[in-house]
Amino acid sequence: MDALAKRDTALHGLLFLAALGATALAPPTQWPWYLLLPLLVYAGIVLAVPRLRRTAPRLALGPLGGTPLLAAIAFAFLTVGVLLGFQALARPDVTALAARLPVAPFGNVMVAGLCFSVVNAVLEELVFRGVLWEVVAGEWGKRAALVVTSILFGFGHLDGYPPGPLGAVLAGLFGAALGFLRWWTNGLGLAVACHIAADATIFWILFQAGAFERNIW
């Protein structure tokens, strides 16, 4: 990569980190705004500047079949098992987490669960295995992208599910596995699919725990 291309990659990284930082200073508590706003701010700036449009990260689905698909299916089942096992053993209080999800406007908990699972997975993959991955890989290579995005993914889930430091470690490992899929396929498709399976399981756990009752009724 020539010096000009590396400079443009660094500029994209700074812009995206600035968008994330600005949102973090006064983060909206309701999903999906704390994920969507940084992406919208960054995309708006990139679209407004021709040079940035030409050098924007190129994101693709990647291959969705063959051995990577089998690995993704196995990983999705493993993830679902870990999440259900954690809930059965730890039974954490998930009321605060459920309160951040706007279930009532959907009018139906199943519709809300479907929308959350798909939209949250897509947004988080665009942030971590999308823009951040491309920026870090462009500067320091894919190994660095795998490490950096996994750590940031884990840190960003300290107040997610599973909750607390253990949950952050598990999220970091989950992010690393998604990063391997991203690296293997050079695309986001299978990573998004596995992420949807995990988010659907988390929503089911919150529903089974009765955490949405106040939001629905």
PDB file of C-alpha atoms in Angstrom:
ATOM      1  CA  MET A   1       0.000   0.000   0.000  1.00  0.00           C
ATOM      2  CA  ASP A   2       1.467   3.379  -1.006  1.00  0.00           C
ATOM      3  CA  ALA A   3       1.851   6.333   1.340  1.00  0.00           C
ATOM      4  CA  LEU A   4      -1.211   8.151  -0.018  1.00  0.00           C
ATOM      5  CA  ALA A   5      -3.437   5.119   0.422  1.00  0.00           C
ATOM      6  CA  LYS A   6      -2.179   4.578   3.979  1.00  0.00           C
ATOM      7  CA  ARG A   7      -2.853   8.230   4.765  1.00  0.00           C
ATOM      8  CA  ASP A   8      -6.403   7.920   3.489  1.00  0.00           C
ATOM      9  CA  THR A   9      -6.911   4.726   5.526  1.00  0.00           C
ATOM     10  CA  ALA A  10      -5.680   6.519   8.634  1.00  0.00           C
ATOM     11  CA  LEU A  11      -8.034   9.417   7.904  1.00  0.00           C
ATOM     12  CA  HIS A  12     -11.006   7.061   7.694  1.00  0.00           C
ATOM     13  CA  GLY A  13      -9.937   5.528  10.991  1.00  0.00           C
ATOM     14  CA  LEU A  14      -9.693   8.894  12.715  1.00  0.00           C
ATOM     15  CA  LEU A  15     -13.073   9.984  11.378  1.00  0.00           C
ATOM     16  CA  PHE A  16     -14.798   6.797  12.486  1.00  0.00           C
ATOM     17  CA  LEU A  17     -13.167   6.839  15.921  1.00  0.00           C
ATOM     18  CA  ALA A  18     -14.186  10.494  16.284  1.00  0.00           C
ATOM     19  CA  ALA A  19     -17.787   9.568  15.410  1.00  0.00           C
ATOM     20  CA  LEU A  20     -17.720   6.753  17.981  1.00  0.00           C
ATOM     21  CA  GLY A  21     -16.130   9.030  20.585  1.00  0.00           C
ATOM     22  CA  ALA A  22     -18.635  11.822  20.048  1.00  0.00           C
ATOM     23  CA  THR A  23     -21.491   9.390  20.560  1.00  0.00           C
ATOM     24  CA  ALA A  24     -19.803   7.914  23.641  1.00  0.00           C
ATOM     25  CA  LEU A  25     -19.641  11.345  25.314  1.00  0.00           C
ATOM     26  CA  ALA A  26     -23.429  11.522  25.484  1.00  0.00           C
ATOM     27  CA  PRO A  27     -24.572   8.055  24.426  1.00  0.00           C
ATOM     28  CA  PRO A  28     -28.242   7.464  23.658  1.00  0.00           C
ATOM     29  CA  THR A  29     -29.408   4.681  25.936  1.00  0.00           C
ATOM     30  CA  GLN A  30     -31.986   3.198  23.594  1.00  0.00           C
ATOM     31  CA  TRP A  31     -31.034   0.647  20.999  1.00  0.00           C
ATOM     32  CA  PRO A  32     -30.175   0.991  18.106  1.00  0.00           C
ATOM     33  CA  TRP A  33     -29.109   4.636  18.277  1.00  0.00           C
ATOM     34  CA  TYR A  34     -25.805   4.094  20.067  1.00  0.00           C
ATOM     35  CA  LEU A  35     -24.776   1.885  17.124  1.00  0.00           C
ATOM     36  CA  LEU A  36     -26.545   3.665  14.298  1.00  0.00           C
ATOM     37  CA  LEU A  37     -25.536   7.267  15.014  1.00  0.00           C
ATOM     38  CA  PRO A  38     -21.745   6.790  14.668  1.00  0.00           C
ATOM     39  CA  LEU A  39     -22.270   4.936  11.382  1.00  0.00           C
ATOM     40  CA  LEU A  40     -24.572   7.675  10.073  1.00  0.00           C
ATOM     41  CA  VAL A  41     -22.177  10.459  11.076  1.00  0.00           C
ATOM     42  CA  TYR A  42     -19.221   8.695   9.488  1.00  0.00           C
ATOM     43  CA  ALA A  43     -21.170   7.819   6.328  1.00  0.00           C
ATOM     44  CA  GLY A  44     -22.421  11.392   6.007  1.00  0.00           C
ATOM     45  CA  ILE A  45     -18.902  12.809   6.127  1.00  0.00           C
ATOM     46  CA  VAL A  46     -17.571  10.227   3.667  1.00  0.00           C
ATOM     47  CA  LEU A  47     -20.381  10.856   1.186  1.00  0.00           C
ATOM     48  CA  ALA A  48     -19.809  14.614   1.394  1.00  0.00           C
ATOM     49  CA  VAL A  49     -16.088  14.409   0.529  1.00  0.00           C
ATOM     50  CA  PRO A  50     -15.223  12.978  -2.916  1.00  0.00           C
ATOM     51  CA  ARG A  51     -11.764  11.783  -1.905  1.00  0.00           C
ATOM     52  CA  LEU A  52     -13.195   9.917   1.066  1.00  0.00           C
ATOM     53  CA  ARG A  53     -15.869   8.356  -1.140  1.00  0.00           C
ATOM     54  CA  ARG A  54     -13.176   6.978  -3.434  1.00  0.00           C
ATOM     55  CA  THR A  55     -11.180   5.477  -0.566  1.00  0.00           C
ATOM     56  CA  ALA A  56     -14.064   4.257   1.638  1.00  0.00           C
ATOM     57  CA  PRO A  57     -13.798   0.696   3.008  1.00  0.00           C
ATOM     58  CA  ARG A  58     -15.093  -1.850   0.528  1.00  0.00           C
ATOM     59  CA  LEU A  59     -17.389  -4.289   2.307  1.00  0.00           C
ATOM     60  CA  ALA A  60     -18.656  -7.550   0.809  1.00  0.00           C
ATOM     61  CA  LEU A  61     -20.746 -10.556   1.846  1.00  0.00           C
ATOM     62  CA  GLY A  62     -18.068 -13.069   0.908  1.00  0.00           C
ATOM     63  CA  PRO A  63     -18.761 -16.732   0.043  1.00  0.00           C
ATOM     64  CA  LEU A  64     -21.702 -18.263   1.883  1.00  0.00           C
ATOM     65  CA  GLY A  65     -21.138 -21.951   1.189  1.00  0.00           C
ATOM     66  CA  GLY A  66     -18.629 -24.762   1.444  1.00  0.00           C
ATOM     67  CA  THR A  67     -16.407 -25.376   4.464  1.00  0.00           C
ATOM     68  CA  PRO A  68     -16.805 -21.832   5.861  1.00  0.00           C
ATOM     69  CA  LEU A  69     -20.572 -22.332   6.012  1.00  0.00           C
ATOM     70  CA  LEU A  70     -20.189 -25.630   7.895  1.00  0.00           C
ATOM     71  CA  ALA A  71     -17.791 -23.961  10.333  1.00  0.00           C
ATOM     72  CA  ALA A  72     -20.223 -21.069  10.806  1.00  0.00           C
ATOM     73  CA  ILE A  73     -23.126 -23.455  11.524  1.00  0.00           C
ATOM     74  CA  ALA A  74     -21.059 -25.352  14.101  1.00  0.00           C
ATOM     75  CA  PHE A  75     -19.967 -22.105  15.717  1.00  0.00           C
ATOM     76  CA  ALA A  76     -23.552 -20.803  15.829  1.00  0.00           C
ATOM     77  CA  PHE A  77     -24.727 -23.951  17.643  1.00  0.00           C
ATOM     78  CA  LEU A  78     -21.816 -23.666  20.079  1.00  0.00           C
ATOM     79  CA  THR A  79     -22.634 -20.025  20.767  1.00  0.00           C
ATOM     80  CA  VAL A  80     -26.306 -20.755  21.402  1.00  0.00           C
ATOM     81  CA  GLY A  81     -25.322 -23.566  23.784  1.00  0.00           C
ATOM     82  CA  VAL A  82     -22.921 -21.337  25.731  1.00  0.00           C
ATOM     83  CA  LEU A  83     -25.520 -18.570  26.100  1.00  0.00           C
ATOM     84  CA  LEU A  84     -28.269 -20.929  27.252  1.00  0.00           C
ATOM     85  CA  GLY A  85     -25.859 -22.681  29.598  1.00  0.00           C
ATOM     86  CA  PHE A  86     -24.742 -19.384  31.119  1.00  0.00           C
ATOM     87  CA  GLN A  87     -28.342 -18.344  31.719  1.00  0.00           C
ATOM     88  CA  ALA A  88     -29.209 -21.681  33.311  1.00  0.00           C
ATOM     89  CA  LEU A  89     -26.244 -21.506  35.697  1.00  0.00           C
ATOM     90  CA  ALA A  90     -25.937 -17.788  36.490  1.00  0.00           C
ATOM     91  CA  ARG A  91     -29.476 -16.435  36.010  1.00  0.00           C
ATOM     92  CA  PRO A  92     -28.345 -12.770  36.000  1.00  0.00           C
ATOM     93  CA  ASP A  93     -30.753  -9.849  36.361  1.00  0.00           C
ATOM     94  CA  VAL A  94     -31.471  -8.745  32.790  1.00  0.00           C
ATOM     95  CA  THR A  95     -34.100  -6.076  33.530  1.00  0.00           C
ATOM     96  CA  ALA A  96     -31.808  -3.135  32.784  1.00  0.00           C
ATOM     97  CA  LEU A  97     -30.652  -4.685  29.520  1.00  0.00           C
ATOM     98  CA  ALA A  98     -34.222  -5.342  28.359  1.00  0.00           C
ATOM     99  CA  ALA A  99     -35.205  -1.757  29.222  1.00  0.00           C
ATOM    100  CA  ARG A 100     -32.820  -0.481  26.529  1.00  0.00           C
ATOM    101  CA  LEU A 101     -34.670  -2.397  23.814  1.00  0.00           C
ATOM    102  CA  PRO A 102     -37.788  -0.642  22.442  1.00  0.00           C
ATOM    103  CA  VAL A 103     -40.165  -3.601  22.289  1.00  0.00           C
ATOM    104  CA  ALA A 104     -43.528  -1.854  22.715  1.00  0.00           C
ATOM    105  CA  PRO A 105     -43.441   0.161  19.429  1.00  0.00           C
ATOM    106  CA  PHE A 106     -43.322  -3.087  17.448  1.00  0.00           C
ATOM    107  CA  GLY A 107     -46.608  -4.247  18.981  1.00  0.00           C
ATOM    108  CA  ASN A 108     -45.489  -7.874  18.992  1.00  0.00           C
ATOM    109  CA  VAL A 109     -42.612  -9.426  20.888  1.00  0.00           C
ATOM    110  CA  MET A 110     -41.746 -11.859  18.097  1.00  0.00           C
ATOM    111  CA  VAL A 111     -41.506  -9.035  15.540  1.00  0.00           C
ATOM    112  CA  ALA A 112     -39.386  -7.059  17.987  1.00  0.00           C
ATOM    113  CA  GLY A 113     -37.112 -10.052  18.513  1.00  0.00           C
ATOM    114  CA  LEU A 114     -36.665 -10.604  14.783  1.00  0.00           C
ATOM    115  CA  CYS A 115     -35.902  -6.933  14.137  1.00  0.00           C
ATOM    116  CA  PHE A 116     -33.468  -6.740  17.039  1.00  0.00           C
ATOM    117  CA  SER A 117     -31.629  -9.906  16.060  1.00  0.00           C
ATOM    118  CA  VAL A 118     -31.110  -8.881  12.440  1.00  0.00           C
ATOM    119  CA  VAL A 119     -30.542  -5.144  12.824  1.00  0.00           C
ATOM    120  CA  ASN A 120     -28.266  -5.402  15.853  1.00  0.00           C
ATOM    121  CA  ALA A 121     -26.118  -8.071  14.189  1.00  0.00           C
ATOM    122  CA  VAL A 122     -25.790  -6.060  10.982  1.00  0.00           C
ATOM    123  CA  LEU A 123     -24.944  -2.811  12.789  1.00  0.00           C
ATOM    124  CA  GLU A 124     -22.379  -4.377  15.123  1.00  0.00           C
ATOM    125  CA  GLU A 125     -20.719  -6.241  12.258  1.00  0.00           C
ATOM    126  CA  LEU A 126     -20.555  -3.050  10.198  1.00  0.00           C
ATOM    127  CA  VAL A 127     -18.845  -1.323  13.130  1.00  0.00           C
ATOM    128  CA  PHE A 128     -16.426  -4.038  14.271  1.00  0.00           C
ATOM    129  CA  ARG A 129     -15.778  -6.442  11.370  1.00  0.00           C
ATOM    130  CA  GLY A 130     -16.655  -3.785   8.797  1.00  0.00           C
ATOM    131  CA  VAL A 131     -15.212  -0.286   9.099  1.00  0.00           C
ATOM    132  CA  LEU A 132     -12.895  -0.875  12.075  1.00  0.00           C
ATOM    133  CA  TRP A 133     -11.563  -4.116  10.582  1.00  0.00           C
ATOM    134  CA  GLU A 134     -10.830  -2.479   7.234  1.00  0.00           C
ATOM    135  CA  VAL A 135      -9.112   0.511   8.823  1.00  0.00           C
ATOM    136  CA  VAL A 136      -6.894  -1.527  11.160  1.00  0.00           C
ATOM    137  CA  ALA A 137      -6.101  -4.146   8.507  1.00  0.00           C
ATOM    138  CA  GLY A 138      -5.180  -1.397   6.059  1.00  0.00           C
ATOM    139  CA  GLU A 139      -2.734   0.093   8.554  1.00  0.00           C
ATOM    140  CA  TRP A 140      -1.292  -2.935  10.363  1.00  0.00           C
ATOM    141  CA  GLY A 141      -2.603  -6.087   8.703  1.00  0.00           C
ATOM    142  CA  LYS A 142      -5.339  -8.649   9.372  1.00  0.00           C
ATOM    143  CA  ARG A 143      -3.754 -10.107  12.516  1.00  0.00           C
ATOM    144  CA  ALA A 144      -3.865  -6.699  14.140  1.00  0.00           C
ATOM    145  CA  ALA A 145      -7.439  -6.230  12.916  1.00  0.00           C
ATOM    146  CA  LEU A 146      -8.439  -9.532  14.536  1.00  0.00           C
ATOM    147  CA  VAL A 147      -6.867  -8.621  17.882  1.00  0.00           C
ATOM    148  CA  VAL A 148      -8.031  -4.999  18.013  1.00  0.00           C
ATOM    149  CA  THR A 149     -11.631  -5.620  16.941  1.00  0.00           C
ATOM    150  CA  SER A 150     -11.988  -8.584  19.316  1.00  0.00           C
ATOM    151  CA  ILE A 151     -10.773  -6.543  22.294  1.00  0.00           C
ATOM    152  CA  LEU A 152     -12.983  -3.590  21.428  1.00  0.00           C
ATOM    153  CA  PHE A 153     -15.955  -5.896  20.873  1.00  0.00           C
ATOM    154  CA  GLY A 154     -15.477  -7.459  24.304  1.00  0.00           C
ATOM    155  CA  PHE A 155     -15.031  -4.091  26.003  1.00  0.00           C
ATOM    156  CA  GLY A 156     -18.127  -2.748  24.277  1.00  0.00           C
ATOM    157  CA  HIS A 157     -20.202  -5.582  25.765  1.00  0.00           C
ATOM    158  CA  LEU A 158     -19.372  -5.018  29.429  1.00  0.00           C
ATOM    159  CA  ASP A 159     -23.005  -4.048  29.998  1.00  0.00           C
ATOM    160  CA  GLY A 160     -24.418  -6.478  27.462  1.00  0.00           C
ATOM    161  CA  TYR A 161     -25.273 -10.154  27.769  1.00  0.00           C
ATOM    162  CA  PRO A 162     -23.666 -12.067  29.380  1.00  0.00           C
ATOM    163  CA  PRO A 163     -23.105  -9.171  31.799  1.00  0.00           C
ATOM    164  CA  GLY A 164     -19.957  -8.085  33.622  1.00  0.00           C
ATOM    165  CA  PRO A 165     -16.258  -8.878  33.126  1.00  0.00           C
ATOM    166  CA  LEU A 166     -16.884 -12.556  32.371  1.00  0.00           C
ATOM    167  CA  GLY A 167     -19.414 -11.540  29.762  1.00  0.00           C
ATOM    168  CA  ALA A 168     -16.882  -9.143  28.214  1.00  0.00           C
ATOM    169  CA  VAL A 169     -14.336 -11.973  27.961  1.00  0.00           C
ATOM    170  CA  LEU A 170     -16.917 -14.261  26.350  1.00  0.00           C
ATOM    171  CA  ALA A 171     -17.929 -11.476  23.980  1.00  0.00           C
ATOM    172  CA  GLY A 172     -14.278 -10.935  23.079  1.00  0.00           C
ATOM    173  CA  LEU A 173     -13.892 -14.626  22.247  1.00  0.00           C
ATOM    174  CA  PHE A 174     -17.111 -14.488  20.241  1.00  0.00           C
ATOM    175  CA  GLY A 175     -15.769 -11.446  18.403  1.00  0.00           C
ATOM    176  CA  ALA A 176     -12.513 -13.288  17.682  1.00  0.00           C
ATOM    177  CA  ALA A 177     -14.424 -16.199  16.130  1.00  0.00           C
ATOM    178  CA  LEU A 178     -16.435 -13.774  14.017  1.00  0.00           C
ATOM    179  CA  GLY A 179     -13.163 -12.132  13.050  1.00  0.00           C
ATOM    180  CA  PHE A 180     -11.787 -15.479  11.858  1.00  0.00           C
ATOM    181  CA  LEU A 181     -14.883 -15.916   9.696  1.00  0.00           C
ATOM    182  CA  ARG A 182     -14.354 -12.394   8.357  1.00  0.00           C
ATOM    183  CA  TRP A 183     -10.715 -13.176   7.585  1.00  0.00           C
ATOM    184  CA  TRP A 184     -11.477 -16.591   6.098  1.00  0.00           C
ATOM    185  CA  THR A 185     -14.229 -15.423   3.753  1.00  0.00           C
ATOM    186  CA  ASN A 186     -13.055 -11.834   3.226  1.00  0.00           C
ATOM    187  CA  GLY A 187     -16.662 -10.819   3.805  1.00  0.00           C
ATOM    188  CA  LEU A 188     -19.309 -10.169   6.440  1.00  0.00           C
ATOM    189  CA  GLY A 189     -22.063 -12.596   5.420  1.00  0.00           C
ATOM    190  CA  LEU A 190     -21.297 -15.582   7.652  1.00  0.00           C
ATOM    191  CA  ALA A 191     -20.222 -13.371  10.561  1.00  0.00           C
ATOM    192  CA  VAL A 192     -23.575 -11.578  10.396  1.00  0.00           C
ATOM    193  CA  ALA A 193     -25.459 -14.887  10.240  1.00  0.00           C
ATOM    194  CA  CYS A 194     -23.703 -16.229  13.360  1.00  0.00           C
ATOM    195  CA  HIS A 195     -24.278 -12.930  15.115  1.00  0.00           C
ATOM    196  CA  ILE A 196     -28.004 -13.095  14.322  1.00  0.00           C
ATOM    197  CA  ALA A 197     -28.171 -16.548  15.932  1.00  0.00           C
ATOM    198  CA  ALA A 198     -26.498 -15.217  19.079  1.00  0.00           C
ATOM    199  CA  ASP A 199     -28.712 -12.122  19.305  1.00  0.00           C
ATOM    200  CA  ALA A 200     -31.870 -14.154  18.739  1.00  0.00           C
ATOM    201  CA  THR A 201     -30.831 -16.420  21.611  1.00  0.00           C
ATOM    202  CA  ILE A 202     -30.178 -13.437  23.885  1.00  0.00           C
ATOM    203  CA  PHE A 203     -33.579 -11.958  23.063  1.00  0.00           C
ATOM    204  CA  TRP A 204     -35.200 -15.305  23.811  1.00  0.00           C
ATOM    205  CA  ILE A 205     -33.403 -15.443  27.165  1.00  0.00           C
ATOM    206  CA  LEU A 206     -34.663 -11.955  28.066  1.00  0.00           C
ATOM    207  CA  PHE A 207     -38.188 -12.899  27.019  1.00  0.00           C
ATOM    208  CA  GLN A 208     -38.168 -16.152  28.990  1.00  0.00           C
ATOM    209  CA  ALA A 209     -36.935 -14.242  32.042  1.00  0.00           C
ATOM    210  CA  GLY A 210     -39.984 -11.957  31.828  1.00  0.00           C
ATOM    211  CA  ALA A 211     -37.801  -8.885  31.335  1.00  0.00           C
ATOM    212  CA  PHE A 212     -40.047  -7.374  28.641  1.00  0.00           C
ATOM    213  CA  GLU A 213     -43.345  -7.530  30.509  1.00  0.00           C
ATOM    214  CA  ARG A 214     -43.329  -3.870  31.560  1.00  0.00           C
ATOM    215  CA  ASN A 215     -42.372  -2.749  28.060  1.00  0.00           C
ATOM    216  CA  ILE A 216     -45.131  -4.751  26.368  1.00  0.00           C
ATOM    217  CA  TRP A 217     -47.994  -4.432  28.810  1.00  0.00           C
TER     218      TRP A 217
END
